Amino acid sequence: MTGSPNSAAIEVTGLARTYGSGDAAVRALRGVDFSVSSGEFVALTGPSGSGKTTLLNCLLGLDRGDSGSIEVLGTAIDQLSYEQAVEWRRQNIAIVFQATGLIPHLSGHENVDVVLRIKEQLSRSERRDRVDATLDALGIGDLANHLPEEMSGGQRQRFAIARALVARPAVLIADEPTGELDSDTAQAVLAVLRTEASNAGTTMVIATHDSLVADSASRLVAMSDGQITEVGNE
Ligand SMILES: Nc1ncnc2c1ncn2[C@@H]1O[C@H](COP(=O)(O)OP(=O)(O)OP(=O)(O)O)[C@@H](O)[C@H]1O
Ligand SMILES: [Mg+2]
């Protein structure tokens, strides 16, 4: 399926990915068909080892399938060169992964601001307002001047989410973004994500074991053993 750029934000067809070969081969994805409309908030669930992270890595062009096709925002991400994929991600996608990826020698505020400096032409005060608003929404405004090592795991996780949201990306891909949050904090963070999806039209795919995320999503997609086994309705 080729699809016009606006038909779906994400369109995955027949995606297969096998790690290793021979007796050691692991079929992490076995023919995945998966499509996400623009502005949808999809929770990707399924047991450990079912292929969620593998699918997200393929969507991001960080890993390649052995067969099948992937289009994100109308771009065949699996056809791009390494350099093209790096630039394409920078322009279009925000990522929240299990390892938060904060820069250790920058404060919380600077870690978020750096994304705006790269992506947008804003004045210093516009950037400051945008960063402050994002940190406040996520309940971490009072930690703006702390270094990552001076934060708890859950606080770092929220800074990673702030980095992802601050530039209002077209697509946000997250892997267990609430794994280190207590349920009240997770609820608050999910409310921010939901608001962002509806206001900024950000398309979100979030892999999770957290039932709170699943409840917040506009649609649930379940994986099992490298395949999509259940697709909820909006
Ligand atoms: N780099 C790799 N080399 C070999 N096997 C891998 C690699 N990455 C993942 N796998 C295997 O592929 C399968 C799918 O793994 P994946 O990380 O996608 O699962 P997951 O659904 O994200 O699990 P979890 O919920 O534990 O994060 C697993 O059997 C895993 O062991
Ligand atoms: Mg995973």
Tab-separated table of C-alpha atoms and ligand atoms in Angstrom:
chain	number	residue	atom	x	y	z
A	1	MET	CA	0.000	0.000	0.000
A	2	THR	CA	1.510	3.328	-0.954
A	3	GLY	CA	-1.055	5.745	0.470
A	4	SER	CA	-1.055	9.489	0.064
A	5	PRO	CA	0.888	11.485	2.655
A	6	ASN	CA	-2.254	12.426	4.569
A	7	SER	CA	-4.064	9.093	4.598
A	8	ALA	CA	-2.304	7.947	7.774
A	9	ALA	CA	0.495	9.303	9.926
A	10	ILE	CA	2.000	5.823	10.213
A	11	GLU	CA	1.490	2.909	7.829
A	12	VAL	CA	3.304	-0.374	8.412
A	13	THR	CA	2.677	-3.300	6.072
A	14	GLY	CA	3.898	-6.881	6.421
A	15	LEU	CA	6.854	-5.925	8.597
A	16	ALA	CA	9.111	-8.827	9.619
A	17	ARG	CA	12.322	-8.674	11.639
A	18	THR	CA	14.433	-11.663	12.648
A	19	TYR	CA	17.430	-11.307	14.928
A	20	GLY	CA	20.269	-13.804	14.463
A	21	SER	CA	20.075	-16.891	12.269
A	22	GLY	CA	19.793	-20.663	12.349
A	23	ASP	CA	18.861	-22.210	15.697
A	24	ALA	CA	19.476	-18.902	17.471
A	25	ALA	CA	17.061	-16.944	15.247
A	26	VAL	CA	14.465	-14.870	17.076
A	27	ARG	CA	11.499	-13.773	14.995
A	28	ALA	CA	10.814	-10.508	16.797
A	29	LEU	CA	8.257	-9.293	14.221
A	30	ARG	CA	6.288	-11.724	12.057
A	31	GLY	CA	4.352	-9.713	9.499
A	32	VAL	CA	3.023	-6.679	11.323
A	33	ASP	CA	0.322	-4.526	9.738
A	34	PHE	CA	-0.215	-1.361	11.690
A	35	SER	CA	-1.673	1.993	10.852
A	36	VAL	CA	-2.124	5.153	12.912
A	37	SER	CA	-4.178	8.160	11.885
A	38	SER	CA	-2.916	11.686	12.303
A	39	GLY	CA	-3.485	12.931	15.874
A	40	GLU	CA	-4.243	9.497	17.278
A	41	PHE	CA	-2.827	8.402	20.664
A	42	VAL	CA	-2.101	4.665	20.420
A	43	ALA	CA	-1.016	2.515	23.365
A	44	LEU	CA	1.031	-0.482	22.243
A	45	THR	CA	0.708	-3.267	24.802
A	46	GLY	CA	1.764	-6.902	25.090
A	47	PRO	CA	3.959	-9.147	27.205
A	48	SER	CA	7.696	-8.706	27.573
A	49	GLY	CA	9.445	-9.904	24.418
A	50	SER	CA	6.374	-9.526	22.191
A	51	GLY	CA	8.138	-7.075	19.836
A	52	LYS	CA	7.006	-3.610	20.968
A	53	THR	CA	10.457	-2.009	21.158
A	54	THR	CA	11.488	-3.695	17.903
A	55	LEU	CA	8.457	-2.184	16.164
A	56	LEU	CA	9.173	1.288	17.588
A	57	ASN	CA	12.830	1.070	16.527
A	58	CYS	CA	11.716	0.214	12.993
A	59	LEU	CA	9.228	3.120	12.951
A	60	LEU	CA	12.085	5.434	13.868
A	61	GLY	CA	14.444	4.051	11.232
A	62	LEU	CA	16.813	2.934	14.020
A	63	ASP	CA	16.344	-0.683	12.966
A	64	ARG	CA	15.353	-2.222	9.609
A	65	GLY	CA	12.896	-4.986	8.900
A	66	ASP	CA	13.826	-7.940	6.697
A	67	SER	CA	10.656	-7.444	4.677
A	68	GLY	CA	7.621	-5.203	4.588
A	69	SER	CA	7.286	-1.456	4.346
A	70	ILE	CA	7.009	1.537	6.676
A	71	GLU	CA	5.746	5.007	5.919
A	72	VAL	CA	5.734	7.751	8.523
A	73	LEU	CA	4.188	11.097	7.512
A	74	GLY	CA	4.314	9.880	3.923
A	75	THR	CA	8.057	9.149	3.996
A	76	ALA	CA	9.330	5.614	3.426
A	77	ILE	CA	11.578	5.751	6.481
A	78	ASP	CA	13.135	2.363	5.677
A	79	GLN	CA	14.383	3.710	2.322
A	80	LEU	CA	16.379	6.609	3.772
A	81	SER	CA	20.134	6.584	4.175
A	82	TYR	CA	21.525	6.759	7.711
A	83	GLU	CA	22.182	10.508	7.396
A	84	GLN	CA	18.784	11.178	5.856
A	85	ALA	CA	17.106	9.252	8.667
A	86	VAL	CA	18.970	11.260	11.312
A	87	GLU	CA	17.859	14.533	9.733
A	88	TRP	CA	14.314	13.272	9.168
A	89	ARG	CA	13.947	12.249	12.823
A	90	ARG	CA	15.312	15.607	13.929
A	91	GLN	CA	12.651	17.428	11.901
A	92	ASN	CA	9.640	15.238	12.540
A	93	ILE	CA	9.848	12.965	15.537
A	94	ALA	CA	10.235	13.180	19.275
A	95	ILE	CA	11.452	10.100	21.116
A	96	VAL	CA	11.186	9.068	24.773
A	97	PHE	CA	13.115	5.890	25.447
A	98	GLN	CA	13.770	3.868	28.569
A	99	ALA	CA	17.217	5.405	28.997
A	100	THR	CA	16.267	9.064	29.287
A	101	GLY	CA	19.164	10.534	27.288
A	102	LEU	CA	19.525	13.757	29.284
A	103	ILE	CA	22.838	15.552	28.874
A	104	PRO	CA	24.591	15.188	32.267
A	105	HIS	CA	26.333	18.563	32.495
A	106	LEU	CA	23.268	20.637	31.518
A	107	SER	CA	20.527	21.704	33.939
A	108	GLY	CA	16.982	20.427	33.497
A	109	HIS	CA	15.974	23.695	31.836
A	110	GLU	CA	18.963	23.648	29.478
A	111	ASN	CA	18.280	20.025	28.543
A	112	VAL	CA	14.827	21.005	27.286
A	113	ASP	CA	15.902	24.336	25.794
A	114	VAL	CA	18.533	22.632	23.657
A	115	VAL	CA	15.753	20.968	21.646
A	116	LEU	CA	14.151	24.317	20.851
A	117	ARG	CA	17.511	25.794	19.878
A	118	ILE	CA	17.973	23.030	17.319
A	119	LYS	CA	14.424	22.927	15.991
A	120	GLU	CA	12.931	26.390	16.110
A	121	GLN	CA	13.752	30.000	15.401
A	122	LEU	CA	12.545	31.571	18.615
A	123	SER	CA	13.820	34.480	20.655
A	124	ARG	CA	15.477	33.770	23.978
A	125	SER	CA	12.390	34.916	25.919
A	126	GLU	CA	9.994	32.924	23.706
A	127	ARG	CA	12.129	29.853	24.328
A	128	ARG	CA	12.187	30.486	28.057
A	129	ASP	CA	8.389	30.854	28.198
A	130	ARG	CA	7.847	27.680	26.203
A	131	VAL	CA	10.292	25.656	28.326
A	132	ASP	CA	8.852	27.003	31.604
A	133	ALA	CA	5.289	26.205	30.526
A	134	THR	CA	6.269	22.660	29.566
A	135	LEU	CA	8.145	22.042	32.836
A	136	ASP	CA	5.262	23.462	34.886
A	137	ALA	CA	2.714	21.297	33.079
A	138	LEU	CA	4.781	18.235	33.992
A	139	GLY	CA	5.274	19.328	37.615
A	140	ILE	CA	9.059	19.752	37.380
A	141	GLY	CA	9.356	23.548	37.163
A	142	ASP	CA	11.056	23.710	40.567
A	143	LEU	CA	13.832	21.405	39.309
A	144	ALA	CA	14.736	23.578	36.305
A	145	ASN	CA	18.184	24.411	37.686
A	146	HIS	CA	19.053	20.900	38.869
A	147	LEU	CA	21.464	18.654	37.035
A	148	PRO	CA	20.118	15.238	35.983
A	149	GLU	CA	22.212	13.537	38.687
A	150	GLU	CA	20.381	15.636	41.274
A	151	MET	CA	16.988	14.257	40.187
A	152	SER	CA	15.108	11.055	40.950
A	153	GLY	CA	14.490	8.544	38.167
A	154	GLY	CA	10.884	9.667	37.801
A	155	GLN	CA	11.906	13.323	37.649
A	156	ARG	CA	14.455	12.559	34.926
A	157	GLN	CA	11.766	10.670	33.057
A	158	ARG	CA	9.550	13.757	33.132
A	159	PHE	CA	12.396	15.924	31.807
A	160	ALA	CA	12.773	13.444	28.954
A	161	ILE	CA	9.049	13.879	28.219
A	162	ALA	CA	9.447	17.666	28.398
A	163	ARG	CA	12.220	17.423	25.796
A	164	ALA	CA	9.915	15.418	23.574
A	165	LEU	CA	6.948	17.784	23.862
A	166	VAL	CA	8.579	21.199	23.878
A	167	ALA	CA	9.002	21.527	20.109
A	168	ARG	CA	5.445	20.278	19.391
A	169	PRO	CA	6.483	17.345	17.202
A	170	ALA	CA	4.269	15.862	14.505
A	171	VAL	CA	4.929	12.361	15.886
A	172	LEU	CA	5.930	11.225	19.359
A	173	ILE	CA	7.221	7.692	19.917
A	174	ALA	CA	7.705	6.586	23.522
A	175	ASP	CA	8.837	3.335	25.123
A	176	GLU	CA	7.600	2.876	28.717
A	177	PRO	CA	7.550	6.624	29.470
A	178	THR	CA	5.777	6.172	32.816
A	179	GLY	CA	7.812	3.202	34.051
A	180	GLU	CA	9.356	5.153	36.923
A	181	LEU	CA	6.341	7.242	37.914
A	182	ASP	CA	3.900	6.636	40.749
A	183	SER	CA	0.290	6.419	39.643
A	184	ASP	CA	-0.680	10.016	40.563
A	185	THR	CA	2.311	11.458	38.697
A	186	ALA	CA	1.673	9.110	35.777
A	187	GLN	CA	-1.945	10.336	35.601
A	188	ALA	CA	-0.772	13.956	35.502
A	189	VAL	CA	1.824	13.246	32.804
A	190	LEU	CA	-0.720	11.342	30.729
A	191	ALA	CA	-3.139	14.248	30.961
A	192	VAL	CA	-0.405	16.500	29.517
A	193	LEU	CA	0.258	14.003	26.712
A	194	ARG	CA	-3.454	13.727	25.908
A	195	THR	CA	-3.834	17.493	25.809
A	196	GLU	CA	-0.820	17.766	23.520
A	197	ALA	CA	-2.212	15.110	21.196
A	198	SER	CA	-5.500	16.956	20.851
A	199	ASN	CA	-4.216	20.567	20.826
A	200	ALA	CA	-1.033	20.217	18.779
A	201	GLY	CA	-2.347	17.268	16.737
A	202	THR	CA	0.669	15.181	17.726
A	203	THR	CA	0.403	11.539	16.694
A	204	MET	CA	1.545	9.339	19.587
A	205	VAL	CA	2.549	5.703	19.823
A	206	ILE	CA	3.455	4.629	23.344
A	207	ALA	CA	4.628	1.135	24.238
A	208	THR	CA	3.659	0.309	27.797
A	209	HIS	CA	2.833	-2.230	30.482
A	210	ASP	CA	1.004	0.502	32.397
A	211	SER	CA	-2.784	0.157	32.356
A	212	LEU	CA	-3.074	3.913	33.032
A	213	VAL	CA	-1.466	4.626	29.656
A	214	ALA	CA	-3.728	2.113	28.009
A	215	ASP	CA	-6.761	3.805	29.581
A	216	SER	CA	-5.629	7.249	28.396
A	217	ALA	CA	-5.016	6.237	24.807
A	218	SER	CA	-7.519	6.773	22.031
A	219	ARG	CA	-6.793	3.238	20.818
A	220	LEU	CA	-5.175	0.091	22.148
A	221	VAL	CA	-3.013	-2.158	19.959
A	222	ALA	CA	-1.865	-5.418	21.534
A	223	MET	CA	1.119	-7.479	20.400
A	224	SER	CA	1.916	-11.081	21.107
A	225	ASP	CA	4.837	-13.098	19.819
A	226	GLY	CA	5.784	-10.639	17.078
A	227	GLN	CA	2.292	-10.082	15.774
A	228	ILE	CA	-0.541	-7.669	16.368
A	229	THR	CA	-3.291	-9.648	17.990
A	230	GLU	CA	-5.819	-7.059	18.967
A	231	VAL	CA	-6.724	-3.683	17.577
A	232	GLY	CA	-9.146	-1.608	19.592
A	233	ASN	CA	-11.576	0.881	18.132
A	234	GLU	CA	-11.498	4.579	18.819
B	1	LIG	N1	19.287	-6.834	19.387
B	1	LIG	C1	18.662	-8.013	19.562
B	1	LIG	N2	19.282	-9.177	19.292
B	1	LIG	C2	18.645	-10.353	19.450
B	1	LIG	N3	17.385	-10.483	19.875
B	1	LIG	C3	16.717	-9.354	20.170
B	1	LIG	C4	17.320	-8.063	20.044
B	1	LIG	N4	16.404	-7.124	20.405
B	1	LIG	C5	15.292	-7.814	20.756
B	1	LIG	N5	15.477	-9.143	20.610
B	1	LIG	C6	14.460	-10.200	20.842
B	1	LIG	O1	13.312	-9.875	20.085
B	1	LIG	C7	12.114	-10.144	20.810
B	1	LIG	C8	11.292	-8.872	20.920
B	1	LIG	O2	11.965	-7.963	21.784
B	1	LIG	P1	11.418	-6.507	22.110
B	1	LIG	O3	12.495	-5.775	22.816
B	1	LIG	O4	10.882	-5.902	20.871
B	1	LIG	O5	10.203	-6.839	23.107
B	1	LIG	P2	9.271	-5.854	23.958
B	1	LIG	O6	7.866	-6.190	23.605
B	1	LIG	O7	9.714	-4.460	23.781
B	1	LIG	O8	9.550	-6.348	25.458
B	1	LIG	P3	9.575	-5.505	26.845
B	1	LIG	O9	8.132	-5.327	27.236
B	1	LIG	O10	10.297	-6.428	27.769
B	1	LIG	O11	10.296	-4.227	26.616
B	1	LIG	C9	12.580	-10.730	22.151
B	1	LIG	O12	12.512	-12.121	22.068
B	1	LIG	C10	14.000	-10.246	22.286
B	1	LIG	O13	14.760	-11.143	23.057
B	2	MG	MG	10.533	-3.050	25.126
